[in-house]
Coordinates of C-alpha atoms and ligand atoms in Angstrom, one line a residue:
M426 CA 0.0 0.0 0.0
L427 CA 1.1 3.6 -0.7
A428 CA 3.0 5.4 2.0
M429 CA 1.4 8.7 2.7
T430 CA 2.2 11.8 4.6
S431 CA -0.3 12.7 7.2
I432 CA -3.7 13.1 5.5
R433 CA -5.5 13.7 8.7
D434 CA -5.6 16.6 11.0
R435 CA -7.6 17.2 14.2
R436 CA -10.4 18.9 12.3
G437 CA -11.0 16.1 9.9
L438 CA -9.8 15.6 6.4
D439 CA -6.5 17.5 5.9
V440 CA -7.3 18.9 2.5
A441 CA -3.9 20.4 2.0
A442 CA -2.3 17.0 2.4
V443 CA -4.9 15.5 0.1
R444 CA -4.1 18.1 -2.6
D445 CA -0.4 17.3 -2.5
H446 CA -1.3 13.9 -4.0
F447 CA -2.9 15.5 -7.1
P448 CA -0.2 17.2 -9.3
A449 CA -2.8 18.8 -11.6
L450 CA -4.2 20.9 -8.7
S451 CA -1.1 23.1 -8.6
R452 CA -1.6 24.3 -12.2
T453 CA -1.8 28.1 -12.5
L454 CA -3.3 30.3 -15.2
D455 CA -2.3 34.0 -15.2
G456 CA -0.8 33.6 -11.8
R457 CA -3.9 32.0 -10.2
T458 CA -4.2 28.4 -9.1
V459 CA -6.9 26.7 -11.2
A460 CA -10.0 25.8 -9.1
F461 CA -11.3 22.5 -10.5
L462 CA -15.0 22.7 -9.9
D463 CA -15.7 20.4 -12.8
G464 CA -15.5 17.0 -11.0
P465 CA -18.8 15.6 -12.4
G466 CA -17.3 15.7 -15.9
G467 CA -14.2 13.9 -14.7
T468 CA -11.8 14.2 -11.8
Q469 CA -8.0 14.8 -11.5
V470 CA -5.8 11.8 -10.5
P471 CA -3.4 11.2 -7.7
R472 CA 0.4 10.7 -8.3
A473 CA -0.1 7.0 -7.3
C474 CA -2.3 6.6 -10.4
I475 CA 0.1 8.3 -12.7
A476 CA 3.0 6.3 -11.3
A477 CA 1.2 3.0 -11.7
M478 CA 0.3 3.8 -15.3
T479 CA 3.9 4.8 -16.1
A480 CA 5.4 1.7 -14.4
Y481 CA 3.0 -0.6 -16.3
L482 CA 4.0 1.0 -19.7
E483 CA 7.7 1.0 -18.8
R484 CA 7.9 -2.6 -17.6
S485 CA 4.9 -4.9 -18.1
N486 CA 3.2 -3.6 -21.3
A487 CA 1.8 -6.7 -23.0
N488 CA -1.4 -8.5 -24.0
H489 CA -2.7 -11.0 -21.4
G490 CA -2.6 -14.8 -21.4
G491 CA 1.0 -15.3 -22.7
A492 CA 3.8 -17.4 -21.3
F493 CA 6.3 -14.5 -21.0
T494 CA 7.1 -12.3 -18.0
A495 CA 5.3 -9.1 -19.1
S496 CA 2.2 -11.0 -20.1
V497 CA 2.2 -12.9 -16.8
E498 CA 2.5 -9.6 -15.0
T499 CA -0.4 -8.3 -17.0
D500 CA -2.5 -11.3 -15.9
A501 CA -1.6 -10.6 -12.3
L502 CA -2.6 -6.9 -12.7
L503 CA -5.9 -7.8 -14.2
D504 CA -6.7 -10.3 -11.4
E505 CA -5.7 -7.7 -8.8
V506 CA -7.8 -4.8 -10.2
H507 CA -10.9 -7.0 -10.4
A508 CA -10.4 -8.0 -6.7
A509 CA -9.8 -4.3 -5.8
G510 CA -12.9 -3.2 -7.8
A511 CA -14.9 -5.8 -5.9
D512 CA -13.6 -4.4 -2.6
F513 CA -14.5 -0.9 -3.6
L514 CA -18.1 -1.8 -4.5
G515 CA -18.6 -4.3 -1.7
A516 CA -18.9 -7.3 -4.0
H517 CA -17.7 -10.6 -2.7
D518 CA -16.3 -12.1 -5.9
P519 CA -13.8 -10.5 -8.3
A520 CA -15.6 -12.3 -11.2
E521 CA -18.5 -10.0 -10.5
I522 CA -16.5 -7.0 -11.8
A523 CA -16.0 -6.3 -15.5
F524 CA -14.3 -3.4 -17.1
G525 CA -14.9 -1.5 -20.4
P526 CA -14.1 1.8 -22.0
N527 CA -16.8 3.8 -20.2
M528 CA -20.2 3.5 -18.6
T529 CA -22.2 4.3 -21.8
T530 CA -20.5 1.5 -23.8
I531 CA -21.0 -1.0 -21.0
T532 CA -24.7 0.0 -20.7
F533 CA -25.3 -0.4 -24.4
S534 CA -23.7 -3.9 -24.3
I535 CA -25.5 -5.1 -21.1
S536 CA -28.8 -3.7 -22.4
R537 CA -28.3 -5.6 -25.7
A538 CA -27.6 -8.8 -23.9
L539 CA -30.6 -8.5 -21.5
G540 CA -32.7 -7.4 -24.4
R541 CA -32.4 -10.9 -26.0
D542 CA -34.9 -12.1 -23.4
L543 CA -37.3 -9.1 -23.8
R544 CA -40.6 -10.0 -25.5
P545 CA -43.4 -7.7 -26.9
G546 CA -45.5 -6.7 -23.9
D547 CA -42.6 -6.7 -21.5
E548 CA -41.7 -3.4 -19.9
V549 CA -38.6 -1.5 -19.0
V550 CA -38.6 1.4 -16.5
V551 CA -36.4 4.5 -16.8
T552 CA -36.4 7.8 -15.0
R553 CA -36.6 11.5 -15.8
L554 CA -33.6 12.3 -13.5
D555 CA -31.0 10.0 -15.0
H556 CA -28.1 10.8 -17.3
D557 CA -29.1 9.7 -20.9
A558 CA -26.5 6.9 -20.8
N559 CA -28.9 5.1 -18.4
V560 CA -32.0 6.0 -20.5
A561 CA -31.2 5.9 -24.2
P562 CA -29.8 2.3 -24.3
W563 CA -33.0 1.1 -22.6
L564 CA -35.2 3.0 -25.0
A565 CA -33.3 1.6 -27.9
V566 CA -33.5 -2.0 -26.8
A567 CA -37.2 -1.7 -25.9
E568 CA -37.9 -0.3 -29.4
D569 CA -35.9 -3.1 -31.0
R570 CA -37.7 -5.9 -29.0
G571 CA -41.2 -4.4 -29.1
A572 CA -41.2 -3.8 -25.3
S573 CA -42.9 -0.8 -23.7
V574 CA -41.2 1.9 -21.7
R575 CA -42.5 3.3 -18.4
W576 CA -41.1 6.4 -16.6
L577 CA -40.4 7.3 -13.0
E578 CA -41.3 10.9 -13.0
L579 CA -39.9 13.9 -11.1
A580 CA -41.5 14.8 -7.8
E581 CA -43.1 18.3 -7.5
D582 CA -39.9 19.8 -6.3
R583 CA -38.3 18.9 -9.7
A584 CA -35.2 17.8 -7.7
T585 CA -36.1 14.3 -6.6
L586 CA -37.8 11.3 -8.1
D587 CA -41.4 10.6 -7.2
L588 CA -41.0 7.1 -5.8
D589 CA -44.7 6.8 -5.2
G590 CA -44.7 6.3 -9.0
L591 CA -43.1 2.9 -8.4
D592 CA -46.6 1.6 -8.8
V593 CA -46.0 1.7 -12.6
L594 CA -44.0 -1.6 -12.0
S595 CA -45.9 -4.7 -12.8
P596 CA -45.2 -8.4 -13.4
R597 CA -44.4 -7.3 -17.0
T598 CA -41.5 -5.1 -15.8
K599 CA -38.2 -6.8 -16.7
V600 CA -35.6 -4.1 -16.0
V601 CA -35.6 -0.9 -13.9
A602 CA -32.8 1.5 -14.7
V603 CA -32.2 4.1 -12.0
G604 CA -29.4 6.4 -10.9
L605 CA -28.0 6.5 -7.4
A606 CA -27.0 10.2 -7.6
S607 CA -28.0 12.8 -10.2
N608 CA -25.0 14.3 -12.1
A609 CA -27.0 17.5 -12.7
L610 CA -28.5 18.2 -9.3
G611 CA -26.6 16.0 -6.9
T612 CA -29.8 14.4 -5.6
V613 CA -29.3 11.0 -4.0
T614 CA -32.1 8.6 -4.8
D615 CA -33.3 5.9 -2.3
V616 CA -32.4 3.0 -4.6
G617 CA -33.2 0.5 -1.8
R618 CA -36.9 1.5 -2.3
V619 CA -36.6 1.0 -6.1
V620 CA -34.9 -2.4 -5.5
D621 CA -37.7 -3.5 -3.2
A622 CA -40.4 -2.7 -5.7
A623 CA -38.5 -4.2 -8.6
H624 CA -37.6 -7.4 -6.9
A625 CA -41.3 -7.8 -5.7
V626 CA -42.3 -8.1 -9.4
G627 CA -39.2 -10.1 -10.4
A628 CA -37.4 -7.3 -12.3
I629 CA -33.7 -6.6 -12.6
V630 CA -32.3 -3.3 -11.3
Y631 CA -29.6 -1.6 -13.2
V632 CA -28.0 1.2 -11.1
D633 CA -26.0 4.0 -12.5
A634 CA -23.6 4.8 -9.7
V635 CA -21.3 7.0 -11.8
H636 CA -22.1 10.2 -10.0
A637 CA -22.3 8.6 -6.6
A638 CA -18.9 6.8 -6.7
P639 CA -16.6 9.8 -6.0
H640 CA -18.7 10.8 -3.0
L641 CA -20.2 7.9 -1.1
P642 CA -19.2 4.4 0.1
I643 CA -21.1 2.0 -2.3
D644 CA -22.0 -1.5 -1.1
V645 CA -23.8 -3.6 -3.7
S646 CA -24.8 -6.2 -1.1
L647 CA -26.5 -3.5 1.1
L648 CA -28.1 -1.9 -2.0
R649 CA -29.0 -5.3 -3.4
A650 CA -28.4 -4.0 -6.9
D651 CA -28.4 -6.7 -9.6
L652 CA -26.1 -4.7 -11.8
L653 CA -24.3 -1.4 -11.0
V654 CA -22.0 0.7 -13.1
T655 CA -19.4 3.3 -12.4
S656 CA -16.8 5.4 -14.4
P657 CA -13.4 5.3 -12.7
Y658 CA -12.5 8.6 -14.4
K659 CA -15.1 10.3 -12.2
F660 CA -13.4 8.9 -9.0
F661 CA -9.8 9.9 -9.4
A662 CA -8.7 7.2 -11.9
P663 CA -8.2 7.0 -15.7
H664 CA -10.9 6.9 -18.4
L665 CA -12.6 3.5 -17.9
G666 CA -16.0 2.0 -17.1
M667 CA -16.5 -0.6 -14.3
L668 CA -19.5 -2.9 -13.9
Y669 CA -20.7 -5.0 -11.0
G670 CA -23.1 -7.8 -11.7
R671 CA -24.6 -10.5 -9.5
R672 CA -22.7 -13.7 -10.4
D673 CA -25.7 -15.9 -11.2
L674 CA -27.2 -13.2 -13.4
L675 CA -23.9 -12.6 -15.3
E676 CA -23.4 -16.3 -15.8
K677 CA -26.8 -16.6 -17.5
L678 CA -26.4 -13.4 -19.5
A679 CA -26.2 -14.1 -23.2
A680 CA -23.4 -11.5 -23.8
Y681 CA -22.3 -10.7 -27.4
R682 CA -18.8 -11.9 -27.7
V683 CA -16.3 -13.3 -30.3
R684 CA -16.3 -17.1 -30.7
P685 CA -12.8 -17.8 -29.3
A686 CA -13.5 -15.8 -26.1
G687 CA -14.4 -18.1 -23.2
A688 CA -17.8 -18.1 -21.5
E689 CA -16.2 -17.6 -18.2
L690 CA -16.5 -14.5 -16.1
P691 CA -15.4 -11.8 -16.3
G692 CA -13.8 -12.4 -19.7
K693 CA -17.1 -13.0 -21.4
L694 CA -18.1 -9.4 -20.7
E695 CA -14.8 -7.8 -21.5
V696 CA -14.8 -7.9 -25.3
G697 CA -11.5 -7.2 -27.1
T698 CA -8.3 -6.1 -25.4
Q699 CA -8.7 -3.9 -22.3
N700 CA -7.0 -0.7 -21.5
H701 CA -4.3 -2.3 -19.3
E702 CA -2.4 0.9 -18.5
A703 CA -5.6 2.6 -17.4
L704 CA -6.4 -0.4 -15.2
A705 CA -2.9 -0.2 -13.7
G706 CA -3.8 3.5 -13.0
L707 CA -7.0 2.5 -11.3
L708 CA -5.1 0.1 -9.0
G709 CA -2.9 3.1 -8.2
T710 CA -5.9 5.2 -7.3
F711 CA -7.3 2.4 -5.1
G712 CA -3.9 2.5 -3.3
Y713 CA -4.3 6.2 -2.7
L714 CA -7.8 5.7 -1.4
E715 CA -6.6 2.9 0.9
A716 CA -4.0 5.2 2.4
L717 CA -6.7 7.8 3.0
G718 CA -8.8 5.1 4.6
S719 CA -5.9 3.9 6.8
A720 CA -5.6 7.5 8.2
Y721 CA -9.3 7.7 9.0
G722 CA -10.6 4.2 9.6
D723 CA -10.7 2.6 13.1
V724 CA -8.6 -0.4 13.7
A725 CA -11.2 -2.8 12.4
D726 CA -11.4 -0.8 9.1
R727 CA -7.7 -0.8 8.6
S728 CA -7.3 -4.6 8.6
D729 CA -8.2 -5.2 4.9
R730 CA -8.6 -3.3 1.7
R731 CA -12.3 -3.4 1.7
G732 CA -12.4 -1.7 5.1
R733 CA -9.8 0.9 4.1
L734 CA -11.7 1.8 0.9
R735 CA -14.9 2.1 2.8
A736 CA -13.3 4.2 5.5
A737 CA -11.8 6.5 2.8
M738 CA -15.2 7.0 1.2
S739 CA -16.9 7.6 4.6
A740 CA -14.2 10.3 5.4
I741 CA -14.8 11.9 2.0
H742 CA -18.5 11.9 2.5
A743 CA -18.2 13.5 5.9
Y744 CA -15.9 16.3 4.5
E745 CA -18.2 16.9 1.6
R746 CA -21.2 17.3 3.9
G747 CA -19.6 20.4 5.4
M748 CA -18.6 21.7 2.0
S749 CA -22.2 21.3 0.8
L750 CA -23.5 23.4 3.6
A751 CA -21.0 26.1 3.0
T752 CA -21.6 26.2 -0.7
L753 CA -25.4 26.4 -0.3
E754 CA -24.9 29.3 2.0
R755 CA -22.5 31.1 -0.3
L756 CA -24.6 30.6 -3.4
A757 CA -27.8 31.7 -1.6
S758 CA -26.2 35.2 -1.1
V759 CA -25.7 35.8 -4.8
P760 CA -28.4 38.1 -6.1
G761 CA -30.5 36.7 -9.0
L762 CA -29.1 33.2 -8.6
Q763 CA -31.7 30.4 -8.7
M764 CA -30.6 27.0 -7.4
H765 CA -32.1 23.8 -8.8
G766 CA -32.1 20.7 -6.7
V767 CA -32.3 20.0 -2.9
V768 CA -31.3 23.4 -1.3
D769 CA -32.3 23.2 2.3
A770 CA -29.6 22.4 4.9
A771 CA -31.7 19.6 6.3
G772 CA -31.6 17.9 2.9
V773 CA -27.8 17.7 2.8
E774 CA -27.9 14.0 3.5
E775 CA -29.9 13.5 0.4
R776 CA -27.3 15.1 -1.9
V777 CA -23.7 15.1 -3.0
P778 CA -21.9 18.4 -3.5
T779 CA -23.0 19.0 -7.0
F780 CA -24.9 22.3 -7.5
S781 CA -26.7 23.6 -10.5
F782 CA -28.2 27.1 -11.0
T783 CA -29.2 29.8 -13.3
L784 CA -28.3 33.5 -12.9
A785 CA -30.8 36.2 -14.1
G786 CA -29.5 38.0 -17.2
H787 CA -26.7 35.5 -18.0
R788 CA -26.7 32.4 -20.1
P789 CA -24.8 29.4 -18.4
R790 CA -22.1 29.5 -21.1
E791 CA -21.5 33.2 -20.4
I792 CA -21.1 32.4 -16.7
A793 CA -18.8 29.5 -17.4
E794 CA -16.7 31.8 -19.6
H795 CA -16.5 34.4 -16.9
L796 CA -15.5 31.7 -14.3
A797 CA -12.9 30.4 -16.8
S798 CA -11.4 33.9 -17.0
C799 CA -11.0 33.7 -13.2
A800 CA -9.2 30.3 -13.5
I801 CA -12.3 28.4 -12.3
S802 CA -13.3 25.3 -14.3
A803 CA -17.1 24.6 -14.3
W804 CA -19.5 23.0 -16.8
D805 CA -22.6 24.5 -18.4
G806 CA -25.3 22.8 -20.4
D807 CA -27.6 19.8 -19.9
F808 CA -24.8 17.3 -18.9
Y809 CA -26.9 14.7 -20.8
A810 CA -29.5 14.9 -18.0
W811 CA -31.7 15.6 -21.0
E812 CA -35.1 14.8 -19.6
L813 CA -34.5 16.8 -16.4
V814 CA -33.3 19.9 -18.2
R815 CA -36.3 19.7 -20.5
A816 CA -38.6 19.3 -17.5
L817 CA -37.0 22.4 -16.0
G818 CA -37.8 24.2 -19.2
L819 CA -34.1 25.2 -19.7
E820 CA -33.1 23.5 -22.9
E821 CA -33.6 26.6 -25.0
D822 CA -31.7 28.8 -22.5
G823 CA -28.4 26.9 -22.5
G824 CA -29.3 24.6 -19.5
L825 CA -27.6 25.1 -16.2
L826 CA -24.3 26.1 -14.7
R827 CA -22.9 23.2 -12.6
I828 CA -20.5 23.4 -9.7
G829 CA -19.1 20.0 -8.8
L830 CA -17.0 19.6 -5.6
V831 CA -15.0 16.6 -4.7
H832 CA -12.8 15.9 -1.6
Y833 CA -9.8 17.9 -3.0
N834 CA -11.8 21.1 -3.3
T835 CA -11.5 23.7 -0.6
L836 CA -13.6 26.4 1.1
E837 CA -11.2 29.0 -0.3
E838 CA -12.2 27.8 -3.8
V839 CA -15.9 28.1 -3.0
D840 CA -15.2 31.7 -1.8
R841 CA -13.4 32.4 -5.0
L842 CA -16.5 31.1 -6.9
H843 CA -18.7 33.3 -4.8
D844 CA -16.6 36.4 -5.5
A845 CA -16.4 35.7 -9.2
L846 CA -20.2 35.3 -9.4
M847 CA -20.7 38.6 -7.5
E848 CA -18.7 40.3 -10.3
L849 CA -21.3 39.4 -12.8
Ligands
LIG1416 C1 -24.5 9.9 -13.9 C2 -23.8 9.6 -15.1 N1 -24.1 8.5 -15.8 C3 -23.4 8.1 -16.9 C4 -22.4 8.9 -17.4 C5 -21.7 8.4 -18.7 O1 -20.5 7.9 -18.3 P1 -19.3 7.6 -19.3 O2 -18.8 8.9 -19.8 O3 -18.4 6.7 -18.6 O4 -20.0 6.9 -20.5 C6 -22.1 10.1 -16.8 C7 -21.1 11.0 -17.4 O5 -21.1 12.2 -17.2 C8 -22.8 10.4 -15.6 O6 -22.5 11.6 -15.0

């Protein structure tokens, strides 16, 4: 495991020590340190990730399954990263983890494979809050197979899902696709309730945990998700997608694959050659998170990788709670700013620190450009949360301005954001 300088201080997460691990965070533009408030689009990576990628490319770069040293080392790396991925997601079997280029590609291929069993009259359920990568693949497969689509609608607050609408599920429902956290508003959905309703009618639940993974400990056995997908590039690792699937379900899945590829897990889901250097980087990132967890976890947590990773994500979650409260307060004091999403302090448990707003008299792109001129990176637009932005009536107006914080962001950066917005 990575040796780490003290990452803990008496007040909680020592964010200065955290930031030392992320070389990109010291970048300056016109003499100002860049504030990376663009995490939901992709996060920066720790040195341990970069070092692991470099070491792989310098020493062990090979295809897998060969008799020679670099290939044997690559096989060991692949085994290890599946095991670490299982620990990160609370799975109990490394074969339940499969990698791919990104979440969208994985979701298209899983939906195609599940779709082989869909019949006319069957139903799939999607939501108005999800990123389109957890909607469009299901709409496409339903259309191809003559299945129907049912929607979980937004609640009146237009920030959360109306889970009373789960009564649309019926014995005809085969798949329910739902997000754990909204990449546009930061809302965390009670996926346990969705799982209860889906399992009661025999449906499979496909959870998009892409936006939750950098912020919360995820435990697939507690969530009881059948399939759950993340994008490591959103949690401090290289560009990749990572899937968890219940073993019995994956074993039965009629995945599309080439004939010489074996039917064993996880290989049957990992079509073509994987991005080995990125997987090496992901292992480096898990090492960084383990070190964070060692500094925070109690003795029991520290004894294994699963405990260390869980402790790291719990520490991150605790730090981010405080950041959410401070950010909500700062944004509330900007004249003309309208927040979308859960805004009251009491709701801080139901959100991650992703904040979207509009500002009277300014299009989101204009705000993003002004922030960029202040060396603050932030995204504007619909972030592919297409249904939501349409429901908010904002698609003609350039969507929203989104501020996404992660555990390396600081209060000082939030103050800089506030000051930059006040200039407008
Ligand atoms: C919540 C959510 N789901 C899915 C995706 C798509 O992920 P990927 O870029 O890995 O395909 C994103 C990317 O922004 C996202 O935020």
